[in-house]
Amino acid sequence: LARLPNLQHIHFTAQIEAPRALMDRIYEMQNGRSILSMLKTFHLHKQYEDGPLNIRNYIPLMHFPLFENFSSESDVPNTPDGSCAVNTLTHNTAELLWCLGPLSTIEALLQTCPRLTVFRLIIPDGTRYRWLWDVGYQPLVTPRDLVKALLQTHRKKLQTLHLDFHDYYNLHDLELLEEIEHLEDCFYTYPSFREFESLTHMAMEFEKLVRFRDLPMSLEHLDLSYCHFADLNRASLSDMIQLKGKWCPVIKSVMVRGWE
């Protein structure tokens, strides 16, 4: 790599283990020197195991002077709902569709990419993979901590937010419910989004949105998934109907999907 001063693109296929030593060496070589100063993209083809990616090893690439895009793919079949085992990170967009990580990793990503306008975190369905060698068993960031971290760094600029924790922190899990006293302030639901100033598109799980009045005033399109319609009470329906008149004056569409 040191002999390729004009190198702009790396496509790396990792067959045996995560390329942590390689990445550490790349960062060591680049620090304070002109080596890899022209690098624009890094694509990882992950074959060493089928589990989600540990994105933390690749976040420092965004500090390279001309770097534009990190992406990864894993050899995992797609699902009928269209989700793919891929991740994409640019200075404006974070699409983490095959990634698990603790709060510290999310915070590092947000601090490194202050210009993000799009943030998508889709936690993979646990039935789609067998191993977790890459990410280990670190505690997964909670919905509340994730949104609070976004508010601290991207309150003004974020425009699109798509969150899906799948079966993690399932509020229909009886054991989990035993830990919860009040949904409004527990770790497993989303806090208020009202402080976001530019957020126009949102997609999330219905059960983790405690109140419709917590949605931002700038919201135009809302997609709520995994709704158990038996749990959709009169108060929730009333609030949904009054979204435009009370809390989201520019709302254009609301989609609710789930089971009867």
PDB file of C-alpha atoms in Angstrom:
ATOM      1  CA  LEU A   1       0.000   0.000   0.000  1.00  0.00           C
ATOM      2  CA  ALA A   2       2.868   2.374   0.774  1.00  0.00           C
ATOM      3  CA  ARG A   3       4.062   1.932  -2.833  1.00  0.00           C
ATOM      4  CA  LEU A   4       0.686   2.986  -4.261  1.00  0.00           C
ATOM      5  CA  PRO A   5       0.506   6.712  -3.472  1.00  0.00           C
ATOM      6  CA  ASN A   6      -2.365   7.303  -5.916  1.00  0.00           C
ATOM      7  CA  LEU A   7      -4.519   4.403  -4.730  1.00  0.00           C
ATOM      8  CA  GLN A   8      -8.170   5.496  -4.701  1.00  0.00           C
ATOM      9  CA  HIS A   9     -10.215   2.311  -4.288  1.00  0.00           C
ATOM     10  CA  ILE A  10      -9.815  -0.848  -2.194  1.00  0.00           C
ATOM     11  CA  HIS A  11     -12.008  -3.940  -2.605  1.00  0.00           C
ATOM     12  CA  PHE A  12     -11.045  -6.437   0.090  1.00  0.00           C
ATOM     13  CA  THR A  13     -12.384  -9.991   0.379  1.00  0.00           C
ATOM     14  CA  ALA A  14     -11.929 -11.365   3.910  1.00  0.00           C
ATOM     15  CA  GLN A  15     -12.271 -15.153   3.914  1.00  0.00           C
ATOM     16  CA  ILE A  16     -10.754 -16.317   7.192  1.00  0.00           C
ATOM     17  CA  GLU A  17     -11.057 -13.590   9.822  1.00  0.00           C
ATOM     18  CA  ALA A  18     -11.873  -9.919  10.288  1.00  0.00           C
ATOM     19  CA  PRO A  19      -9.130  -7.687   8.815  1.00  0.00           C
ATOM     20  CA  ARG A  20      -8.521  -5.816  12.074  1.00  0.00           C
ATOM     21  CA  ALA A  21      -4.727  -6.040  11.850  1.00  0.00           C
ATOM     22  CA  LEU A  22      -4.841  -4.697   8.294  1.00  0.00           C
ATOM     23  CA  MET A  23      -7.080  -1.792   9.276  1.00  0.00           C
ATOM     24  CA  ASP A  24      -4.891  -0.930  12.273  1.00  0.00           C
ATOM     25  CA  ARG A  25      -1.849  -0.903   9.981  1.00  0.00           C
ATOM     26  CA  ILE A  26      -3.627   1.301   7.434  1.00  0.00           C
ATOM     27  CA  TYR A  27      -4.506   3.851  10.124  1.00  0.00           C
ATOM     28  CA  GLU A  28      -0.969   3.744  11.486  1.00  0.00           C
ATOM     29  CA  MET A  29       0.478   4.335   8.013  1.00  0.00           C
ATOM     30  CA  GLN A  30      -1.881   7.201   7.235  1.00  0.00           C
ATOM     31  CA  ASN A  31      -1.548   9.059  10.517  1.00  0.00           C
ATOM     32  CA  GLY A  32       0.391  12.249   9.903  1.00  0.00           C
ATOM     33  CA  ARG A  33       1.651  11.088   6.496  1.00  0.00           C
ATOM     34  CA  SER A  34       0.547  11.345   2.875  1.00  0.00           C
ATOM     35  CA  ILE A  35       0.161   7.561   2.434  1.00  0.00           C
ATOM     36  CA  LEU A  36      -3.338   6.650   1.181  1.00  0.00           C
ATOM     37  CA  SER A  37      -4.214  10.330   1.049  1.00  0.00           C
ATOM     38  CA  MET A  38      -6.011   9.708  -2.276  1.00  0.00           C
ATOM     39  CA  LEU A  39      -8.162   6.838  -0.995  1.00  0.00           C
ATOM     40  CA  LYS A  40     -11.860   7.384  -1.800  1.00  0.00           C
ATOM     41  CA  THR A  41     -13.630   4.049  -1.290  1.00  0.00           C
ATOM     42  CA  PHE A  42     -13.203   0.843   0.691  1.00  0.00           C
ATOM     43  CA  HIS A  43     -15.455  -2.158   0.019  1.00  0.00           C
ATOM     44  CA  LEU A  44     -15.373  -5.199   2.298  1.00  0.00           C
ATOM     45  CA  HIS A  45     -16.653  -8.560   1.095  1.00  0.00           C
ATOM     46  CA  LYS A  46     -17.138 -10.381   4.390  1.00  0.00           C
ATOM     47  CA  GLN A  47     -16.846 -14.172   4.102  1.00  0.00           C
ATOM     48  CA  TYR A  48     -15.224 -15.202   7.378  1.00  0.00           C
ATOM     49  CA  GLU A  49     -18.596 -15.602   9.130  1.00  0.00           C
ATOM     50  CA  ASP A  50     -22.217 -14.781   8.402  1.00  0.00           C
ATOM     51  CA  GLY A  51     -23.004 -12.525  11.362  1.00  0.00           C
ATOM     52  CA  PRO A  52     -23.433  -8.723  11.391  1.00  0.00           C
ATOM     53  CA  LEU A  53     -20.465  -6.427  10.877  1.00  0.00           C
ATOM     54  CA  ASN A  54     -18.559  -4.579  13.591  1.00  0.00           C
ATOM     55  CA  ILE A  55     -18.620  -1.162  11.921  1.00  0.00           C
ATOM     56  CA  ARG A  56     -16.276   0.418  14.491  1.00  0.00           C
ATOM     57  CA  ASN A  57     -13.185  -0.958  12.724  1.00  0.00           C
ATOM     58  CA  TYR A  58     -13.990   1.102   9.613  1.00  0.00           C
ATOM     59  CA  ILE A  59     -15.252   4.415  11.018  1.00  0.00           C
ATOM     60  CA  PRO A  60     -11.736   6.003  11.054  1.00  0.00           C
ATOM     61  CA  LEU A  61     -11.662   5.748   7.237  1.00  0.00           C
ATOM     62  CA  MET A  62     -14.011   8.732   7.194  1.00  0.00           C
ATOM     63  CA  HIS A  63     -11.155  10.898   8.512  1.00  0.00           C
ATOM     64  CA  PHE A  64      -9.029  10.315   5.390  1.00  0.00           C
ATOM     65  CA  PRO A  65      -8.836  13.588   3.423  1.00  0.00           C
ATOM     66  CA  LEU A  66     -10.591  12.419   0.217  1.00  0.00           C
ATOM     67  CA  PHE A  67     -12.512   9.424   1.514  1.00  0.00           C
ATOM     68  CA  GLU A  68     -16.122   9.182   0.303  1.00  0.00           C
ATOM     69  CA  ASN A  69     -17.634   5.746   0.808  1.00  0.00           C
ATOM     70  CA  PHE A  70     -17.280   2.610   2.937  1.00  0.00           C
ATOM     71  CA  SER A  71     -19.443  -0.371   2.048  1.00  0.00           C
ATOM     72  CA  SER A  72     -19.679  -4.016   3.022  1.00  0.00           C
ATOM     73  CA  GLU A  73     -21.484  -7.115   1.836  1.00  0.00           C
ATOM     74  CA  SER A  74     -21.933 -10.536   3.425  1.00  0.00           C
ATOM     75  CA  ASP A  75     -22.785 -13.858   1.797  1.00  0.00           C
ATOM     76  CA  VAL A  76     -26.231 -14.126   3.360  1.00  0.00           C
ATOM     77  CA  PRO A  77     -29.412 -14.722   1.308  1.00  0.00           C
ATOM     78  CA  ASN A  78     -31.810 -11.810   1.025  1.00  0.00           C
ATOM     79  CA  THR A  79     -35.206 -12.016   2.711  1.00  0.00           C
ATOM     80  CA  PRO A  80     -38.672 -11.590   1.154  1.00  0.00           C
ATOM     81  CA  ASP A  81     -38.988  -8.109   2.665  1.00  0.00           C
ATOM     82  CA  GLY A  82     -36.032  -7.017   0.556  1.00  0.00           C
ATOM     83  CA  SER A  83     -33.432  -6.417   3.266  1.00  0.00           C
ATOM     84  CA  CYS A  84     -29.857  -7.187   2.236  1.00  0.00           C
ATOM     85  CA  ALA A  85     -26.771  -8.015   4.294  1.00  0.00           C
ATOM     86  CA  VAL A  86     -25.011  -4.759   3.400  1.00  0.00           C
ATOM     87  CA  ASN A  87     -23.785  -1.555   5.023  1.00  0.00           C
ATOM     88  CA  THR A  88     -23.009   1.823   3.448  1.00  0.00           C
ATOM     89  CA  LEU A  89     -21.358   4.801   5.084  1.00  0.00           C
ATOM     90  CA  THR A  90     -20.719   8.184   3.474  1.00  0.00           C
ATOM     91  CA  HIS A  91     -20.405  11.670   4.922  1.00  0.00           C
ATOM     92  CA  ASN A  92     -24.130  12.245   4.316  1.00  0.00           C
ATOM     93  CA  THR A  93     -25.656   8.775   4.660  1.00  0.00           C
ATOM     94  CA  ALA A  94     -25.368   5.915   7.144  1.00  0.00           C
ATOM     95  CA  GLU A  95     -27.262   2.796   6.071  1.00  0.00           C
ATOM     96  CA  LEU A  96     -26.506   0.026   8.551  1.00  0.00           C
ATOM     97  CA  LEU A  97     -28.521  -2.997   7.457  1.00  0.00           C
ATOM     98  CA  TRP A  98     -26.114  -5.706   8.640  1.00  0.00           C
ATOM     99  CA  CYS A  99     -24.572  -4.276  11.767  1.00  0.00           C
ATOM    100  CA  LEU A 100     -24.733  -4.642  15.547  1.00  0.00           C
ATOM    101  CA  GLY A 101     -23.060  -2.398  18.059  1.00  0.00           C
ATOM    102  CA  PRO A 102     -23.142  -0.755  21.480  1.00  0.00           C
ATOM    103  CA  LEU A 103     -23.845   2.897  22.189  1.00  0.00           C
ATOM    104  CA  SER A 104     -20.123   3.745  22.102  1.00  0.00           C
ATOM    105  CA  THR A 105     -19.866   2.596  18.466  1.00  0.00           C
ATOM    106  CA  ILE A 106     -22.914   4.618  17.424  1.00  0.00           C
ATOM    107  CA  GLU A 107     -21.544   7.697  19.187  1.00  0.00           C
ATOM    108  CA  ALA A 108     -18.175   7.302  17.454  1.00  0.00           C
ATOM    109  CA  LEU A 109     -19.903   7.081  14.070  1.00  0.00           C
ATOM    110  CA  LEU A 110     -22.097  10.131  14.690  1.00  0.00           C
ATOM    111  CA  GLN A 111     -19.185  12.234  15.908  1.00  0.00           C
ATOM    112  CA  THR A 112     -17.102  11.230  12.884  1.00  0.00           C
ATOM    113  CA  CYS A 113     -19.883  12.022  10.375  1.00  0.00           C
ATOM    114  CA  PRO A 114     -21.421  15.344  11.498  1.00  0.00           C
ATOM    115  CA  ARG A 115     -23.001  16.019   8.065  1.00  0.00           C
ATOM    116  CA  LEU A 116     -25.329  13.003   8.058  1.00  0.00           C
ATOM    117  CA  THR A 117     -28.802  13.706   6.698  1.00  0.00           C
ATOM    118  CA  VAL A 118     -29.875  10.049   6.399  1.00  0.00           C
ATOM    119  CA  PHE A 119     -29.565   7.464   9.169  1.00  0.00           C
ATOM    120  CA  ARG A 120     -30.891   3.915   8.822  1.00  0.00           C
ATOM    121  CA  LEU A 121     -30.255   1.207  11.396  1.00  0.00           C
ATOM    122  CA  ILE A 122     -31.954  -2.127  10.687  1.00  0.00           C
ATOM    123  CA  ILE A 123     -30.967  -4.704  13.288  1.00  0.00           C
ATOM    124  CA  PRO A 124     -30.711  -8.073  11.487  1.00  0.00           C
ATOM    125  CA  ASP A 125     -33.167 -10.837  12.233  1.00  0.00           C
ATOM    126  CA  GLY A 126     -31.302 -13.332  14.424  1.00  0.00           C
ATOM    127  CA  THR A 127     -32.584 -16.278  12.369  1.00  0.00           C
ATOM    128  CA  ARG A 128     -30.536 -15.139   9.356  1.00  0.00           C
ATOM    129  CA  TYR A 129     -27.074 -15.810  10.803  1.00  0.00           C
ATOM    130  CA  ARG A 130     -25.283 -18.406  12.955  1.00  0.00           C
ATOM    131  CA  TRP A 131     -22.237 -16.608  14.323  1.00  0.00           C
ATOM    132  CA  LEU A 132     -21.308 -13.386  16.105  1.00  0.00           C
ATOM    133  CA  TRP A 133     -17.528 -13.609  15.977  1.00  0.00           C
ATOM    134  CA  ASP A 134     -17.130 -10.120  14.539  1.00  0.00           C
ATOM    135  CA  VAL A 135     -19.222  -8.140  17.021  1.00  0.00           C
ATOM    136  CA  GLY A 136     -19.003 -10.505  19.994  1.00  0.00           C
ATOM    137  CA  TYR A 137     -21.588 -10.099  22.710  1.00  0.00           C
ATOM    138  CA  GLN A 138     -21.457  -6.389  23.426  1.00  0.00           C
ATOM    139  CA  PRO A 139     -24.733  -4.880  24.662  1.00  0.00           C
ATOM    140  CA  LEU A 140     -26.798  -3.577  21.751  1.00  0.00           C
ATOM    141  CA  VAL A 141     -27.575   0.147  21.853  1.00  0.00           C
ATOM    142  CA  THR A 142     -31.089   0.747  23.175  1.00  0.00           C
ATOM    143  CA  PRO A 143     -33.744   2.697  21.230  1.00  0.00           C
ATOM    144  CA  ARG A 144     -33.765   5.538  23.771  1.00  0.00           C
ATOM    145  CA  ASP A 145     -29.980   5.951  23.897  1.00  0.00           C
ATOM    146  CA  LEU A 146     -29.746   5.836  20.111  1.00  0.00           C
ATOM    147  CA  VAL A 147     -32.205   8.681  19.565  1.00  0.00           C
ATOM    148  CA  LYS A 148     -30.621  10.751  22.340  1.00  0.00           C
ATOM    149  CA  ALA A 149     -27.224  10.328  20.672  1.00  0.00           C
ATOM    150  CA  LEU A 150     -28.705  11.468  17.350  1.00  0.00           C
ATOM    151  CA  LEU A 151     -30.257  14.505  19.018  1.00  0.00           C
ATOM    152  CA  GLN A 152     -26.928  15.541  20.509  1.00  0.00           C
ATOM    153  CA  THR A 153     -25.108  15.544  17.165  1.00  0.00           C
ATOM    154  CA  HIS A 154     -27.667  15.759  14.328  1.00  0.00           C
ATOM    155  CA  ARG A 155     -30.658  17.629  15.712  1.00  0.00           C
ATOM    156  CA  LYS A 156     -30.480  20.330  13.028  1.00  0.00           C
ATOM    157  CA  LYS A 157     -29.484  18.395   9.883  1.00  0.00           C
ATOM    158  CA  LEU A 158     -31.026  14.921   9.995  1.00  0.00           C
ATOM    159  CA  GLN A 159     -33.779  14.535   7.379  1.00  0.00           C
ATOM    160  CA  THR A 160     -34.443  10.777   7.147  1.00  0.00           C
ATOM    161  CA  LEU A 161     -34.530   8.324  10.056  1.00  0.00           C
ATOM    162  CA  HIS A 162     -35.328   4.611   9.728  1.00  0.00           C
ATOM    163  CA  LEU A 163     -35.016   2.413  12.825  1.00  0.00           C
ATOM    164  CA  ASP A 164     -35.924  -1.255  13.185  1.00  0.00           C
ATOM    165  CA  PHE A 165     -34.740  -3.372  16.112  1.00  0.00           C
ATOM    166  CA  HIS A 166     -36.631  -6.466  14.900  1.00  0.00           C
ATOM    167  CA  ASP A 167     -37.008  -8.850  17.862  1.00  0.00           C
ATOM    168  CA  TYR A 168     -34.588  -6.977  20.109  1.00  0.00           C
ATOM    169  CA  TYR A 169     -36.325  -5.176  22.974  1.00  0.00           C
ATOM    170  CA  ASN A 170     -39.695  -6.670  21.990  1.00  0.00           C
ATOM    171  CA  LEU A 171     -42.336  -5.041  24.181  1.00  0.00           C
ATOM    172  CA  HIS A 172     -44.512  -8.151  23.913  1.00  0.00           C
ATOM    173  CA  ASP A 173     -41.808 -10.159  25.703  1.00  0.00           C
ATOM    174  CA  LEU A 174     -43.177 -10.896  29.177  1.00  0.00           C
ATOM    175  CA  GLU A 175     -39.721 -11.018  30.797  1.00  0.00           C
ATOM    176  CA  LEU A 176     -38.841  -7.629  29.355  1.00  0.00           C
ATOM    177  CA  LEU A 177     -42.138  -6.140  30.481  1.00  0.00           C
ATOM    178  CA  GLU A 178     -41.317  -7.088  34.069  1.00  0.00           C
ATOM    179  CA  GLU A 179     -38.410  -4.607  33.969  1.00  0.00           C
ATOM    180  CA  ILE A 180     -40.564  -1.707  32.767  1.00  0.00           C
ATOM    181  CA  GLU A 181     -42.411   0.630  35.114  1.00  0.00           C
ATOM    182  CA  HIS A 182     -43.278   3.440  32.688  1.00  0.00           C
ATOM    183  CA  LEU A 183     -43.043   3.165  28.900  1.00  0.00           C
ATOM    184  CA  GLU A 184     -42.466   6.911  28.615  1.00  0.00           C
ATOM    185  CA  ASP A 185     -38.987   6.775  30.131  1.00  0.00           C
ATOM    186  CA  CYS A 186     -37.753   3.197  29.707  1.00  0.00           C
ATOM    187  CA  PHE A 187     -34.701   2.289  27.622  1.00  0.00           C
ATOM    188  CA  TYR A 188     -36.714   0.184  25.173  1.00  0.00           C
ATOM    189  CA  THR A 189     -38.942   2.914  23.721  1.00  0.00           C
ATOM    190  CA  TYR A 190     -38.093   6.042  21.757  1.00  0.00           C
ATOM    191  CA  PRO A 191     -37.889   9.407  23.514  1.00  0.00           C
ATOM    192  CA  SER A 192     -39.406  12.560  22.043  1.00  0.00           C
ATOM    193  CA  PHE A 193     -38.331  13.524  18.520  1.00  0.00           C
ATOM    194  CA  ARG A 194     -39.674  17.064  18.847  1.00  0.00           C
ATOM    195  CA  GLU A 195     -36.228  18.681  18.931  1.00  0.00           C
ATOM    196  CA  PHE A 196     -35.293  17.469  15.440  1.00  0.00           C
ATOM    197  CA  GLU A 197     -35.567  20.514  13.187  1.00  0.00           C
ATOM    198  CA  SER A 198     -35.343  19.046   9.661  1.00  0.00           C
ATOM    199  CA  LEU A 199     -36.627  15.481  10.013  1.00  0.00           C
ATOM    200  CA  THR A 200     -39.162  14.837   7.225  1.00  0.00           C
ATOM    201  CA  HIS A 201     -39.139  11.035   6.736  1.00  0.00           C
ATOM    202  CA  MET A 202     -39.416   8.524   9.594  1.00  0.00           C
ATOM    203  CA  ALA A 203     -39.892   4.754   9.754  1.00  0.00           C
ATOM    204  CA  MET A 204     -39.936   2.794  13.006  1.00  0.00           C
ATOM    205  CA  GLU A 205     -41.718   0.134  15.035  1.00  0.00           C
ATOM    206  CA  PHE A 206     -45.206   1.125  16.178  1.00  0.00           C
ATOM    207  CA  GLU A 207     -44.821  -0.245  19.715  1.00  0.00           C
ATOM    208  CA  LYS A 208     -41.687   1.786  20.467  1.00  0.00           C
ATOM    209  CA  LEU A 209     -43.350   5.114  19.661  1.00  0.00           C
ATOM    210  CA  VAL A 210     -45.038   5.961  22.948  1.00  0.00           C
ATOM    211  CA  ARG A 211     -46.929   9.099  21.851  1.00  0.00           C
ATOM    212  CA  PHE A 212     -47.725  10.635  18.475  1.00  0.00           C
ATOM    213  CA  ARG A 213     -47.189  14.041  20.034  1.00  0.00           C
ATOM    214  CA  ASP A 214     -43.480  13.128  20.313  1.00  0.00           C
ATOM    215  CA  LEU A 215     -43.044  13.316  16.523  1.00  0.00           C
ATOM    216  CA  PRO A 216     -41.226  16.351  15.044  1.00  0.00           C
ATOM    217  CA  MET A 217     -43.095  19.328  13.597  1.00  0.00           C
ATOM    218  CA  SER A 218     -41.146  19.001  10.325  1.00  0.00           C
ATOM    219  CA  LEU A 219     -42.387  15.440   9.664  1.00  0.00           C
ATOM    220  CA  GLU A 220     -43.931  14.778   6.234  1.00  0.00           C
ATOM    221  CA  HIS A 221     -43.949  10.970   5.896  1.00  0.00           C
ATOM    222  CA  LEU A 222     -44.359   8.394   8.681  1.00  0.00           C
ATOM    223  CA  ASP A 223     -44.130   4.597   8.330  1.00  0.00           C
ATOM    224  CA  LEU A 224     -44.966   2.505  11.410  1.00  0.00           C
ATOM    225  CA  SER A 225     -44.386  -1.257  11.308  1.00  0.00           C
ATOM    226  CA  TYR A 226     -45.085  -4.318  13.496  1.00  0.00           C
ATOM    227  CA  CYS A 227     -48.361  -2.912  14.772  1.00  0.00           C
ATOM    228  CA  HIS A 228     -50.553  -5.339  16.726  1.00  0.00           C
ATOM    229  CA  PHE A 229     -53.874  -3.819  15.744  1.00  0.00           C
ATOM    230  CA  ALA A 230     -55.561  -5.300  18.797  1.00  0.00           C
ATOM    231  CA  ASP A 231     -53.374  -2.911  20.827  1.00  0.00           C
ATOM    232  CA  LEU A 232     -54.393   0.123  18.773  1.00  0.00           C
ATOM    233  CA  ASN A 233     -56.684   1.833  21.268  1.00  0.00           C
ATOM    234  CA  ARG A 234     -59.049   4.767  20.825  1.00  0.00           C
ATOM    235  CA  ALA A 235     -56.542   7.270  22.253  1.00  0.00           C
ATOM    236  CA  SER A 236     -53.845   6.237  19.753  1.00  0.00           C
ATOM    237  CA  LEU A 237     -56.289   6.430  16.847  1.00  0.00           C
ATOM    238  CA  SER A 238     -57.462   9.850  17.976  1.00  0.00           C
ATOM    239  CA  ASP A 239     -53.895  11.151  18.225  1.00  0.00           C
ATOM    240  CA  MET A 240     -53.059   9.731  14.794  1.00  0.00           C
ATOM    241  CA  ILE A 241     -56.074  11.448  13.232  1.00  0.00           C
ATOM    242  CA  GLN A 242     -55.093  14.745  14.848  1.00  0.00           C
ATOM    243  CA  LEU A 243     -51.437  14.606  13.774  1.00  0.00           C
ATOM    244  CA  LYS A 244     -51.749  17.311  11.136  1.00  0.00           C
ATOM    245  CA  GLY A 245     -53.912  19.590  13.215  1.00  0.00           C
ATOM    246  CA  LYS A 246     -51.897  19.391  16.443  1.00  0.00           C
ATOM    247  CA  TRP A 247     -48.311  18.180  16.164  1.00  0.00           C
ATOM    248  CA  CYS A 248     -47.150  17.682  12.564  1.00  0.00           C
ATOM    249  CA  PRO A 249     -48.617  20.503  10.439  1.00  0.00           C
ATOM    250  CA  VAL A 250     -46.873  19.449   7.196  1.00  0.00           C
ATOM    251  CA  ILE A 251     -47.560  15.699   7.455  1.00  0.00           C
ATOM    252  CA  LYS A 252     -48.490  14.186   4.061  1.00  0.00           C
ATOM    253  CA  SER A 253     -48.721  10.434   4.654  1.00  0.00           C
ATOM    254  CA  VAL A 254     -48.956   7.905   7.478  1.00  0.00           C
ATOM    255  CA  MET A 255     -48.605   4.165   6.902  1.00  0.00           C
ATOM    256  CA  VAL A 256     -49.282   1.605   9.636  1.00  0.00           C
ATOM    257  CA  ARG A 257     -48.410  -2.050   8.983  1.00  0.00           C
ATOM    258  CA  GLY A 258     -48.748  -5.086  11.219  1.00  0.00           C
ATOM    259  CA  TRP A 259     -50.997  -7.955  12.282  1.00  0.00           C
ATOM    260  CA  GLU A 260     -54.656  -8.295  13.177  1.00  0.00           C
TER     261      GLU A 260
END
